[in-house]
């Protein structure tokens, strides 16, 4: 079935993706398009939405894009930057108005289908620098806004022209803070663009099952079954389309999984009735041998990636996958230019580099049943397909697993000038009544889009979470050579810290698995698992004040898509529970919580 669809032009940031998910929620397919896509690409759509932009200004030279889109005879709606572009194109004027940010009341002045079902006053979210100060002929002011606390009036917050079928909102209806923003978007696609709302998960599933059957014919599909959301939902769709007997799954344990993870994944596939051709390989020895005594984070990653390629290629050949099609759980953001994190892209190259997979891709033997879906939609589909909630809502877990959370060292302290770093951080912490200690090891971070490899600082003392993150922010901003701040939550100040030998060994991985399990249990037990985006536990080979040889770091974060993140606060009772668990483990020298935002820290320590 051909669905009516809307093009969303992506001017940067995450706005376009949010808009597209809202359009889809209204039952209409939305696709992301780039600002310089040729006009012909837009012809099949029933309407276009221009997103906002975090960096572009409609005022000046930087708003270069294919404005021929305005010549198309289909409705266009713009938000923020998009709104300003519409105003300008049709004879209006835009000025730098200064930063305006926050909740605002939109006073609606017209009875117009775009506001169908809404009140005359609506709460909306504003975030912009530039402002439309005049509109061209044939345009009307549809509404003005008053900004939250300041009460500052903002004319032309909503504008439109029924003659041209062009509409613009200065605010962002796509963000949750705009209370009835979803309704405004739905009104545009249904009332103005006259789309037939046929897009639904049920319809998608039925069509995808048909598509998979047509593409696979009488062959079978081979899928790498990591246990992650995407591959699990993809597996279930294949099972439904082809029958479990025509689906071959391979699960590889690289030795750096969470405690009991592989067993859980295998059981889940069995519970889903997908275990007729479920293959499992425990390649721990091979992975650990490949990493050996390596301590450099990038070399460790490369060793893991290369071993994966070797193991997978060998196993796939052994299982005869050349006679199958290759199933992949690729999702929509992976297939478009702006989607995915840079890191995620390199990670995927691990899989794409597998020679046997490259061969199948070249031969066009790849089936991707989720390629049009966003993550939230994959989850929705997963729920409909009866996949357990824990599997659908689990935190992201990196391909190299605990390998990027277990720091390694040959026991030699780096020759950096720790004393001068210490001299710089001390006074900043003291000015907040806290103490700070620079650690003689390094972790990976990201500064100005580039990888950094620098020292962490441990903060000691009692303070509110706000204060701790403020000190952390100040230190990270002011002291070159520091990319992380962690907070000591167990025992004395780390006055003497000694780097000890520690490599990627079973023993250390087992200890990290236990620590990670304690943290995950505490989050679940206190119903925090779903409120926290991800919570890596890392371990560093340090003896502190003559005790132990492993410092544990817990990193609870808030994030949307992992591109940026901030530290999440854990209530004292949760920290207590984690502390009591960690204290019982052998070889532990301390417990800390990571306060670092991304940037300058990455989510993972390596
Ligand atoms: P960073 O550490 O770059 O992590 O801030 C961003 C997100 O990506 C995950 N991550 C990975 N995922 N393979 C993956 O599949 C990897 O090598 C990898 N490294 C980081 C990380 O867990 C976070 O969600």
Coordinates of C-alpha atoms and ligand atoms in Angstrom, one line a residue:
X1 CA 0.0 0.0 0.0
X2 CA 1.2 3.5 -0.8
X3 CA 1.0 5.8 2.2
X4 CA 0.6 9.5 2.0
X5 CA 3.8 11.0 3.3
X6 CA 5.4 14.3 4.5
X7 CA 9.0 15.4 3.9
X8 CA 10.8 16.9 6.9
X9 CA 13.8 19.0 5.9
X10 CA 16.5 18.6 8.4
X11 CA 18.4 21.8 9.2
X12 CA 20.4 20.2 12.0
X13 CA 20.2 19.1 15.6
X14 CA 17.6 16.6 16.6
X15 CA 14.5 18.7 15.6
X16 CA 13.8 17.0 12.3
X17 CA 13.7 13.5 13.9
X18 CA 11.4 14.7 16.6
X19 CA 9.1 16.2 14.0
X20 CA 9.1 13.0 11.9
X21 CA 8.2 10.9 14.9
X22 CA 5.3 13.2 15.7
X23 CA 4.0 13.1 12.1
X24 CA 4.1 9.4 12.2
X25 CA 2.3 9.3 15.4
X26 CA -0.5 11.2 13.6
X27 CA -0.7 8.2 11.3
X28 CA 1.2 9.6 8.3
X29 CA 4.6 8.5 7.1
X30 CA 7.3 11.2 7.5
X31 CA 10.7 11.0 5.8
X32 CA 13.8 13.1 6.5
X33 CA 15.2 15.1 3.5
X34 CA 18.3 17.2 3.3
X35 CA 18.3 21.0 2.6
X36 CA 20.0 20.6 -0.7
X37 CA 18.0 17.7 -2.0
X38 CA 16.8 18.3 -5.6
X39 CA 13.3 19.7 -6.0
X40 CA 12.1 16.6 -7.8
X41 CA 12.6 14.6 -4.7
X42 CA 9.8 16.5 -3.0
X43 CA 7.2 16.0 -5.6
X44 CA 5.6 12.8 -4.2
X45 CA 4.9 14.3 -0.8
X46 CA 1.6 15.7 0.4
X47 CA 3.4 18.4 2.4
X48 CA 6.8 19.6 3.7
X49 CA 7.9 20.7 7.2
X50 CA 11.0 22.8 7.6
X51 CA 12.7 22.1 10.9
X52 CA 14.4 24.5 13.3
X53 CA 18.2 24.7 13.4
X54 CA 20.6 25.0 16.3
X55 CA 23.1 26.9 14.3
X56 CA 21.7 28.4 11.1
X57 CA 20.4 32.0 11.1
X58 CA 17.7 33.0 8.7
X59 CA 19.3 36.4 8.9
X60 CA 22.3 36.6 6.6
X61 CA 24.3 34.4 4.3
X62 CA 24.1 31.1 6.0
X63 CA 20.6 30.1 5.0
X64 CA 21.6 28.6 1.7
X65 CA 19.4 25.7 0.7
X66 CA 17.1 24.6 -2.1
X67 CA 14.4 27.2 -1.9
X68 CA 12.8 26.0 -5.1
X69 CA 10.8 23.8 -2.7
X70 CA 8.7 26.9 -2.2
X71 CA 7.6 26.8 -5.8
X72 CA 5.9 23.4 -5.3
X73 CA 2.2 23.4 -5.0
X74 CA 2.0 21.6 -1.7
X75 CA 1.5 23.0 1.9
X76 CA 4.7 23.9 3.8
X77 CA 5.0 24.5 7.5
X78 CA 8.1 25.9 9.2
X79 CA 9.2 25.9 12.8
X80 CA 11.7 28.5 14.2
X81 CA 14.4 28.8 11.5
X82 CA 11.9 27.2 9.1
X83 CA 9.3 29.8 10.1
X84 CA 11.7 32.6 9.5
X85 CA 12.7 31.3 6.1
X86 CA 9.0 31.2 5.1
X87 CA 8.5 34.8 6.3
X88 CA 11.5 36.0 4.4
X89 CA 10.8 34.2 1.2
X90 CA 7.3 35.7 0.9
X91 CA 8.4 39.3 1.6
X92 CA 8.7 39.5 5.4
X93 CA 11.6 40.6 7.5
X94 CA 13.7 38.8 10.1
X95 CA 15.9 40.5 12.7
X96 CA 18.4 39.3 15.3
X97 CA 16.3 39.6 18.4
X98 CA 18.6 38.2 21.1
X99 CA 18.2 34.8 22.8
X100 CA 14.7 33.9 24.0
X101 CA 14.2 30.7 25.7
X102 CA 11.6 29.0 27.8
X103 CA 7.8 28.3 28.1
X104 CA 5.5 30.9 26.5
X105 CA 1.8 31.4 26.1
X106 CA 0.6 31.4 22.5
X107 CA -2.4 33.7 22.1
X108 CA -4.2 32.4 19.0
X109 CA -6.0 35.1 17.0
X110 CA -7.7 33.1 14.3
X111 CA -10.1 30.2 13.7
X112 CA -7.9 28.1 11.5
X113 CA -7.8 24.3 10.9
X114 CA -4.2 24.3 12.0
X115 CA -5.4 25.1 15.5
X116 CA -8.4 22.8 15.4
X117 CA -9.4 21.5 18.8
X118 CA -7.1 23.9 20.7
X119 CA -7.8 26.7 23.2
X120 CA -7.2 30.3 22.4
X121 CA -4.2 30.2 24.7
X122 CA -1.7 27.4 24.5
X123 CA 1.6 26.7 26.2
X124 CA 4.5 26.4 23.8
X125 CA 8.3 26.1 23.9
X126 CA 10.4 28.9 22.5
X127 CA 14.2 28.8 21.8
X128 CA 15.6 31.2 19.3
X129 CA 17.8 34.1 18.5
X130 CA 16.2 35.6 15.4
X131 CA 12.6 36.9 15.1
X132 CA 10.2 37.6 12.3
X133 CA 9.4 41.3 12.5
X134 CA 7.3 41.8 9.4
X135 CA 5.3 39.6 7.1
X136 CA 4.7 39.9 3.4
X137 CA 1.4 40.5 1.6
X138 CA -1.1 37.6 1.8
X139 CA 0.2 36.6 5.2
X140 CA -1.6 37.1 8.5
X141 CA -0.6 37.0 12.1
X142 CA -2.2 33.8 13.5
X143 CA -0.9 34.3 17.0
X144 CA 1.5 36.2 19.3
X145 CA 3.2 34.8 22.4
X146 CA 4.2 36.0 25.9
X147 CA 7.3 34.5 27.3
X148 CA 7.1 32.8 30.7
X149 CA 8.4 34.9 33.6
X150 CA 9.4 38.0 31.7
X151 CA 6.0 38.3 30.1
X152 CA 7.7 39.7 27.0
X153 CA 5.4 40.0 24.1
X154 CA 6.4 38.4 20.8
X155 CA 4.3 39.3 17.8
X156 CA 4.1 37.1 14.7
X157 CA 4.8 33.9 16.7
X158 CA 2.5 32.1 14.4
X159 CA 1.9 33.2 10.8
X160 CA 0.2 31.8 7.7
X161 CA -1.1 32.3 4.2
X162 CA -3.9 30.2 2.9
X163 CA -3.3 31.6 -0.6
X164 CA 0.2 30.0 -0.7
X165 CA -0.6 27.3 1.9
X166 CA 2.5 28.4 3.9
X167 CA 2.5 28.5 7.7
X168 CA 5.1 29.2 10.3
X169 CA 5.6 28.9 14.0
X170 CA 8.3 30.7 15.9
X171 CA 8.0 28.1 18.7
X172 CA 8.8 24.4 18.6
X173 CA 5.6 22.3 18.6
X174 CA 7.7 19.1 18.3
X175 CA 9.1 19.2 21.8
X176 CA 7.2 17.9 24.8
X177 CA 7.0 21.3 26.5
X178 CA 4.7 22.5 23.8
X179 CA 1.6 21.0 25.5
X180 CA -0.6 20.6 22.3
X181 CA 2.2 20.6 19.8
X182 CA 1.4 17.1 18.6
X183 CA -2.1 18.3 17.8
X184 CA -0.8 21.2 15.7
X185 CA 1.5 18.9 13.7
X186 CA -1.4 16.4 13.3
X187 CA -3.7 19.3 12.1
X188 CA -1.2 20.3 9.5
X189 CA -0.8 16.9 8.0
X190 CA -4.5 15.8 8.2
X191 CA -6.4 19.1 7.9
X192 CA -4.1 21.1 5.6
X193 CA -2.2 18.5 3.6
X194 CA -5.3 16.2 3.6
X195 CA -3.2 13.1 4.3
X196 CA -4.9 9.8 4.8
X197 CA -3.7 8.5 8.1
X198 CA -2.8 4.9 7.1
X199 CA 0.6 4.6 8.8
X200 CA 0.4 2.4 11.8
X201 CA 2.6 -0.3 13.4
X202 CA 0.1 -3.0 12.4
X203 CA 0.1 -1.8 8.8
X204 CA 3.9 -1.5 8.8
X205 CA 4.2 -5.0 10.2
X206 CA 1.9 -6.5 7.7
X207 CA 3.7 -4.8 4.8
X208 CA 7.1 -5.7 6.1
X209 CA 6.2 -9.4 6.5
X210 CA 5.1 -9.3 2.8
X211 CA 8.2 -7.5 1.7
X212 CA 10.5 -10.0 3.6
X213 CA 8.6 -12.9 2.1
X214 CA 8.9 -11.5 -1.4
X215 CA 12.6 -10.7 -1.1
X216 CA 13.7 -13.9 0.6
X217 CA 11.6 -16.2 -1.6
X218 CA 12.3 -19.8 -0.6
X219 CA 15.7 -19.1 0.9
X220 CA 16.6 -18.5 4.6
X221 CA 17.9 -15.6 6.6
X222 CA 21.0 -15.4 8.7
X223 CA 21.1 -12.8 11.6
X224 CA 23.6 -11.9 14.1
X225 CA 21.7 -12.1 17.4
X226 CA 23.4 -9.8 19.9
X227 CA 20.3 -9.6 22.2
X228 CA 20.0 -5.9 21.5
X229 CA 16.6 -4.3 20.8
X230 CA 17.0 -4.0 17.0
X231 CA 18.3 -7.5 16.3
X232 CA 15.7 -9.1 18.6
X233 CA 12.8 -7.3 17.0
X234 CA 14.2 -8.0 13.5
X235 CA 14.5 -11.7 14.5
X236 CA 10.9 -11.8 15.6
X237 CA 9.8 -10.2 12.3
X238 CA 11.8 -12.8 10.3
X239 CA 10.3 -15.6 12.4
X240 CA 6.8 -14.3 11.7
X241 CA 7.5 -13.8 8.0
X242 CA 9.4 -17.0 7.3
X243 CA 8.9 -19.4 10.2
X244 CA 11.6 -20.1 12.8
X245 CA 13.0 -22.9 10.7
X246 CA 14.1 -20.5 8.0
X247 CA 15.9 -18.2 10.4
X248 CA 19.5 -18.9 11.5
X249 CA 20.8 -16.9 14.5
X250 CA 24.3 -16.6 15.7
X251 CA 25.2 -15.3 19.2
X252 CA 28.8 -14.7 20.0
X253 CA 30.1 -14.3 23.6
X254 CA 33.2 -12.2 23.4
X255 CA 33.9 -12.7 27.1
X256 CA 33.1 -9.1 27.9
X257 CA 29.4 -9.4 28.3
X258 CA 27.5 -8.6 31.5
X259 CA 27.0 -11.3 34.1
X260 CA 24.8 -14.1 32.7
X261 CA 24.1 -12.1 29.6
X262 CA 24.6 -14.7 26.9
X263 CA 22.5 -17.3 28.8
X264 CA 19.8 -14.6 29.1
X265 CA 19.9 -13.8 25.4
X266 CA 19.8 -17.5 24.4
X267 CA 16.9 -18.1 26.8
X268 CA 15.0 -15.1 25.4
X269 CA 15.3 -16.4 21.8
X270 CA 14.1 -19.8 23.0
X271 CA 11.1 -18.2 24.8
X272 CA 10.3 -16.3 21.6
X273 CA 10.3 -19.6 19.8
X274 CA 13.2 -18.6 17.6
X275 CA 15.7 -21.3 18.7
X276 CA 15.4 -23.9 16.0
X277 CA 18.6 -22.7 14.4
X278 CA 20.1 -20.8 17.2
X279 CA 23.9 -21.1 17.2
X280 CA 26.1 -20.0 20.1
X281 CA 29.9 -19.6 20.3
X282 CA 31.8 -18.8 23.4
X283 CA 34.9 -17.1 22.0
X284 CA 36.2 -15.6 25.2
X285 CA 39.6 -17.3 25.0
X286 CA 40.1 -16.0 21.5
X287 CA 39.2 -12.4 22.4
X288 CA 41.3 -12.3 25.5
X289 CA 44.2 -13.8 23.7
X290 CA 43.9 -11.1 21.0
X291 CA 43.9 -8.3 23.6
X292 CA 46.7 -9.9 25.6
X293 CA 48.6 -7.3 27.7
X294 CA 47.4 -4.4 25.6
X295 CA 46.7 -1.3 27.6
X296 CA 46.1 1.3 24.9
X297 CA 42.3 1.9 24.6
X298 CA 42.3 2.2 20.8
X299 CA 44.5 -0.8 20.3
X300 CA 42.2 -2.8 22.7
X301 CA 39.2 -1.7 20.6
X302 CA 40.9 -2.7 17.4
X303 CA 41.9 -6.1 18.8
X304 CA 38.3 -6.7 19.8
X305 CA 37.0 -5.6 16.4
X306 CA 39.5 -7.7 14.4
X307 CA 38.8 -10.8 16.5
X308 CA 35.1 -10.3 15.9
X309 CA 35.6 -10.2 12.2
X310 CA 37.7 -13.4 12.4
X311 CA 35.3 -15.3 14.6
X312 CA 32.2 -14.2 12.8
X313 CA 33.7 -15.0 9.3
X314 CA 34.8 -18.5 10.4
X315 CA 31.5 -19.3 12.2
X316 CA 29.4 -18.0 9.4
X317 CA 31.3 -20.1 6.8
X318 CA 31.0 -23.1 9.1
X319 CA 27.2 -22.6 9.2
X320 CA 27.0 -22.2 5.5
X321 CA 25.5 -18.7 5.5
X322 CA 26.5 -18.1 1.9
X323 CA 23.4 -19.9 0.8
X324 CA 21.3 -17.5 3.0
X325 CA 20.3 -13.9 2.9
X326 CA 21.8 -11.6 5.5
X327 CA 19.3 -10.1 8.0
X328 CA 20.3 -6.8 9.6
X329 CA 18.5 -4.7 12.3
X330 CA 19.4 -1.4 10.6
X331 CA 17.0 1.4 11.7
X332 CA 16.0 4.6 10.0
X333 CA 18.5 7.1 11.6
X334 CA 21.4 4.7 10.4
X335 CA 20.3 5.1 6.9
X336 CA 20.2 8.8 6.6
X337 CA 23.0 11.3 6.5
X338 CA 22.6 12.9 9.9
X339 CA 21.7 9.9 11.9
X340 CA 23.7 7.9 14.4
X341 CA 26.7 9.0 16.4
X342 CA 30.1 9.1 14.8
X343 CA 31.3 6.4 17.1
X344 CA 28.3 4.2 16.3
X345 CA 29.3 4.4 12.6
X346 CA 32.8 3.2 13.3
X347 CA 31.4 0.4 15.4
X348 CA 29.2 -0.7 12.6
X349 CA 32.2 -0.9 10.3
X350 CA 33.3 -3.9 12.5
X351 CA 30.3 -5.8 11.2
X352 CA 30.4 -4.4 7.7
X353 CA 34.1 -5.3 7.4
X354 CA 33.4 -9.0 7.9
X355 CA 34.4 -10.3 4.5
X356 CA 31.6 -12.7 4.2
X357 CA 29.0 -10.0 5.0
X358 CA 30.6 -7.6 2.5
X359 CA 30.2 -10.3 -0.1
X360 CA 26.5 -10.7 0.7
X361 CA 26.0 -7.0 0.7
X362 CA 27.7 -6.7 -2.7
X363 CA 25.4 -9.4 -4.1
X364 CA 22.4 -7.5 -2.8
X365 CA 21.5 -10.3 -0.4
X366 CA 20.6 -8.1 2.6
X367 CA 17.2 -7.8 4.2
X368 CA 16.5 -5.0 6.6
X369 CA 13.0 -5.2 8.0
X370 CA 13.3 -2.2 10.3
X371 CA 15.1 0.2 8.0
X372 CA 12.2 2.7 8.0
X373 CA 11.7 2.8 11.8
X374 CA 12.9 5.0 14.6
X375 CA 14.1 3.4 17.8
X376 CA 10.8 4.3 19.6
X377 CA 8.9 2.7 16.8
X378 CA 11.1 -0.4 16.9
X379 CA 10.3 -0.7 20.6
X380 CA 6.6 -0.2 19.9
X381 CA 6.7 -3.0 17.3
X382 CA 8.7 -5.2 19.7
X383 CA 6.0 -4.8 22.4
X384 CA 3.3 -5.7 19.8
X385 CA 5.3 -8.8 18.9
X386 CA 5.4 -9.9 22.6
X387 CA 9.1 -9.4 23.2
X388 CA 9.6 -9.0 27.0
X389 CA 9.7 -5.4 28.3
X390 CA 13.2 -5.9 29.8
X391 CA 14.6 -6.8 26.4
X392 CA 12.9 -3.8 24.7
X393 CA 13.7 -1.1 27.3
X394 CA 17.2 -2.2 28.2
X395 CA 20.0 0.3 28.4
X396 CA 22.3 0.5 25.4
X397 CA 25.4 -1.8 25.7
X398 CA 28.5 -1.2 23.5
X399 CA 29.6 -3.9 21.1
X400 CA 33.0 -4.3 22.8
X401 CA 31.1 -4.6 26.1
X402 CA 33.0 -4.4 29.3
X403 CA 36.2 -4.1 27.2
X404 CA 35.7 -0.4 27.1
X405 CA 35.0 -0.2 30.8
X406 CA 37.9 -2.2 32.2
X407 CA 41.0 0.0 32.1
X408 CA 44.3 -1.8 31.8
X409 CA 47.8 -0.8 32.9
X410 CA 51.4 -2.3 33.0
X411 CA 51.8 -0.8 36.5
X412 CA 53.9 2.1 35.4
X413 CA 52.8 5.6 36.4
X414 CA 52.6 7.9 33.3
X415 CA 55.2 10.6 33.3
X416 CA 52.8 13.5 33.1
X417 CA 53.1 16.5 35.3
X418 CA 50.4 15.5 37.8
X419 CA 51.8 18.0 40.4
X420 CA 50.9 21.1 38.3
X421 CA 47.4 19.7 37.4
X422 CA 47.0 19.1 41.2
X423 CA 48.0 22.7 41.9
X424 CA 45.4 23.9 39.4
X425 CA 42.4 21.8 40.6
X426 CA 43.0 22.1 44.3
X427 CA 42.1 25.8 44.7
X428 CA 38.9 25.4 42.6
X429 CA 37.7 22.5 44.8
X430 CA 38.7 24.4 48.0
X431 CA 36.6 27.4 47.0
X432 CA 33.6 25.2 47.2
X433 CA 34.8 23.6 50.5
X434 CA 35.8 20.4 48.8
X435 CA 39.1 18.6 48.1
X436 CA 40.4 17.3 44.8
X437 CA 43.0 14.7 43.8
X438 CA 44.3 14.1 40.3
X439 CA 44.6 10.4 39.4
X440 CA 47.7 9.1 37.7
X441 CA 45.8 7.3 34.9
X442 CA 43.9 8.5 31.8
X443 CA 40.5 8.0 30.3
X444 CA 39.0 8.9 26.9
X445 CA 36.9 12.0 26.4
X446 CA 35.8 14.3 23.7
X447 CA 36.7 18.0 23.4
X448 CA 35.7 20.2 20.4
X449 CA 34.6 17.0 18.6
X450 CA 38.1 15.5 19.0
X451 CA 39.2 12.6 21.1
X452 CA 41.0 13.5 24.3
X453 CA 43.0 11.2 26.6
X454 CA 43.5 12.9 29.9
X455 CA 43.4 12.6 33.7
X456 CA 40.4 12.3 36.0
X457 CA 40.0 14.2 39.2
X458 CA 38.5 12.8 42.4
X459 CA 36.4 15.2 44.4
X460 CA 36.1 14.5 48.1
X461 CA 33.7 16.0 50.7
X462 CA 30.0 16.4 51.2
X463 CA 28.0 18.6 48.9
X464 CA 24.7 18.6 47.1
X465 CA 24.7 17.1 43.6
X466 CA 24.2 20.6 42.1
X467 CA 27.2 21.8 43.8
X468 CA 29.3 18.8 42.8
X469 CA 28.4 19.1 39.2
X470 CA 29.1 22.9 39.4
X471 CA 32.6 22.3 40.7
X472 CA 33.1 19.5 38.2
X473 CA 32.0 21.9 35.4
X474 CA 34.4 24.6 36.6
X475 CA 37.4 22.3 36.9
X476 CA 36.7 20.8 33.4
X477 CA 36.4 24.2 31.9
X478 CA 39.4 25.8 33.5
X479 CA 42.0 23.1 33.8
X480 CA 43.7 21.8 30.6
X481 CA 44.7 18.2 30.9
X482 CA 41.6 17.1 32.9
X483 CA 38.6 15.5 31.1
X484 CA 36.7 13.9 34.0
X485 CA 35.5 14.5 37.5
X486 CA 34.4 11.7 39.8
X487 CA 33.2 11.9 43.4
X488 CA 34.5 9.7 46.2
X489 CA 31.7 7.9 48.0
X490 CA 33.6 5.3 49.9
X491 CA 36.4 5.6 52.5
X492 CA 39.2 8.2 53.0
X493 CA 40.6 10.8 50.6
X494 CA 42.9 9.1 48.0
X495 CA 46.1 10.6 49.4
X496 CA 48.4 8.0 48.0
X497 CA 47.5 6.4 44.7
X498 CA 49.6 3.8 43.1
X499 CA 49.1 2.5 39.5
X500 CA 49.2 -1.3 39.6
X501 CA 49.4 -4.0 36.9
X502 CA 46.0 -5.0 35.5
X503 CA 45.1 -6.5 32.1
X504 CA 42.0 -7.8 30.3
X505 CA 41.8 -11.0 32.2
X506 CA 38.9 -13.3 33.2
X507 CA 39.5 -12.5 36.8
X508 CA 39.2 -8.8 36.4
X509 CA 36.3 -9.1 34.0
X510 CA 34.5 -11.3 36.5
X511 CA 35.0 -8.7 39.2
X512 CA 33.7 -6.0 37.0
X513 CA 30.7 -8.2 36.1
X514 CA 29.9 -8.5 39.8
X515 CA 30.3 -4.7 40.4
X516 CA 28.1 -4.0 37.3
X517 CA 25.5 -6.4 38.6
X518 CA 25.4 -4.7 42.0
X519 CA 24.8 -1.4 40.3
X520 CA 22.1 -2.7 37.9
X521 CA 20.3 -4.5 40.8
X522 CA 20.3 -1.3 42.9
X523 CA 18.8 0.8 40.0
X524 CA 16.1 -1.8 39.3
X525 CA 15.4 -2.3 43.0
X526 CA 14.8 1.5 43.4
X527 CA 12.8 1.7 40.1
X528 CA 15.5 4.0 38.6
X529 CA 16.5 1.7 35.7
X530 CA 13.9 3.3 33.4
X531 CA 14.7 6.9 34.4
X532 CA 18.4 6.6 33.7
X533 CA 19.5 6.4 30.1
X534 CA 22.6 4.3 30.7
X535 CA 24.8 3.5 33.6
X536 CA 28.2 2.0 32.8
X537 CA 30.4 0.7 35.6
X538 CA 34.1 1.1 35.0
X539 CA 37.1 -0.3 36.8
X540 CA 40.7 1.1 37.0
X541 CA 43.8 -0.7 38.4
X542 CA 44.7 1.6 41.3
X543 CA 45.8 0.9 44.8
X544 CA 44.6 3.6 47.1
X545 CA 46.1 4.5 50.5
X546 CA 47.9 1.1 50.4
X547 CA 44.6 -0.8 49.9
X548 CA 43.1 -3.0 47.1
X549 CA 43.9 -2.7 43.4
X550 CA 40.6 -1.8 41.7
X551 CA 38.8 1.6 41.8
X552 CA 35.2 1.3 40.8
X553 CA 33.4 4.2 38.9
X554 CA 29.7 4.3 38.4
X555 CA 28.5 6.5 35.6
X556 CA 24.7 7.2 35.6
X557 CA 23.7 9.5 32.8
X558 CA 20.8 11.3 31.2
X559 CA 20.9 11.5 27.5
X560 CA 18.7 11.4 24.4
X561 CA 20.8 9.9 21.7
X562 CA 24.2 9.5 23.3
X563 CA 25.6 12.5 21.3
X564 CA 25.7 14.5 24.6
X565 CA 24.9 13.5 28.1
X566 CA 24.8 14.8 31.7
X567 CA 25.5 13.0 34.9
X568 CA 22.3 11.7 36.6
X569 CA 21.9 12.0 40.4
X570 CA 21.5 8.9 42.4
X571 CA 19.6 9.2 45.7
X572 CA 21.7 8.5 48.9
X573 CA 19.9 5.2 49.6
X574 CA 20.9 3.9 46.2
X575 CA 24.5 5.0 46.7
X576 CA 24.4 3.3 50.1
X577 CA 23.1 0.0 48.6
X578 CA 25.8 0.1 45.9
X579 CA 28.5 0.9 48.5
X580 CA 27.4 -2.1 50.7
X581 CA 27.6 -4.4 47.7
X582 CA 30.9 -3.2 46.4
X583 CA 32.5 -3.3 49.9
X584 CA 32.0 -7.0 49.9
X585 CA 33.9 -7.6 46.7
X586 CA 37.6 -8.5 46.8
X587 CA 40.5 -6.3 45.7
X588 CA 38.4 -3.1 45.7
X589 CA 40.3 0.2 46.6
X590 CA 37.4 2.6 46.3
X591 CA 34.0 3.6 44.9
X592 CA 33.3 6.8 43.0
X593 CA 30.5 8.4 40.9
X594 CA 31.2 10.1 37.6
X595 CA 30.0 13.7 37.5
X596 CA 31.3 14.4 34.0
X597 CA 29.0 15.6 31.2
X598 CA 29.6 14.7 27.6
X599 CA 31.5 16.7 26.3
X600 CA 34.2 16.8 27.7
X601 CA 33.8 13.1 28.9
X602 CA 32.6 10.4 26.7
X603 CA 29.9 8.0 28.1
X604 CA 32.3 5.1 28.2
X605 CA 35.7 5.5 29.9
X606 CA 37.6 4.1 26.8
Ligands
LIG1 P1 30.7 7.4 24.0 O1 31.5 6.6 25.0 O2 31.3 7.6 22.7 O3 29.4 6.4 23.8 O4 30.2 8.7 24.6 C1 28.2 6.8 23.1 C2 27.3 5.6 23.1 O5 27.8 4.6 22.3 C3 28.1 3.5 23.0 N1 29.3 2.9 22.5 C4 29.4 1.9 21.7 N2 28.5 1.1 21.1 N3 30.2 -0.2 20.1 C5 28.9 0.1 20.3 O6 28.0 -0.6 19.8 C6 31.2 0.6 20.6 O7 32.4 0.4 20.3 C7 30.8 1.7 21.4 N4 31.5 2.6 22.2 C8 30.6 3.4 22.8 C9 28.1 3.9 24.4 O8 27.7 2.8 25.3 C10 27.1 5.0 24.5 O9 25.8 4.5 24.5

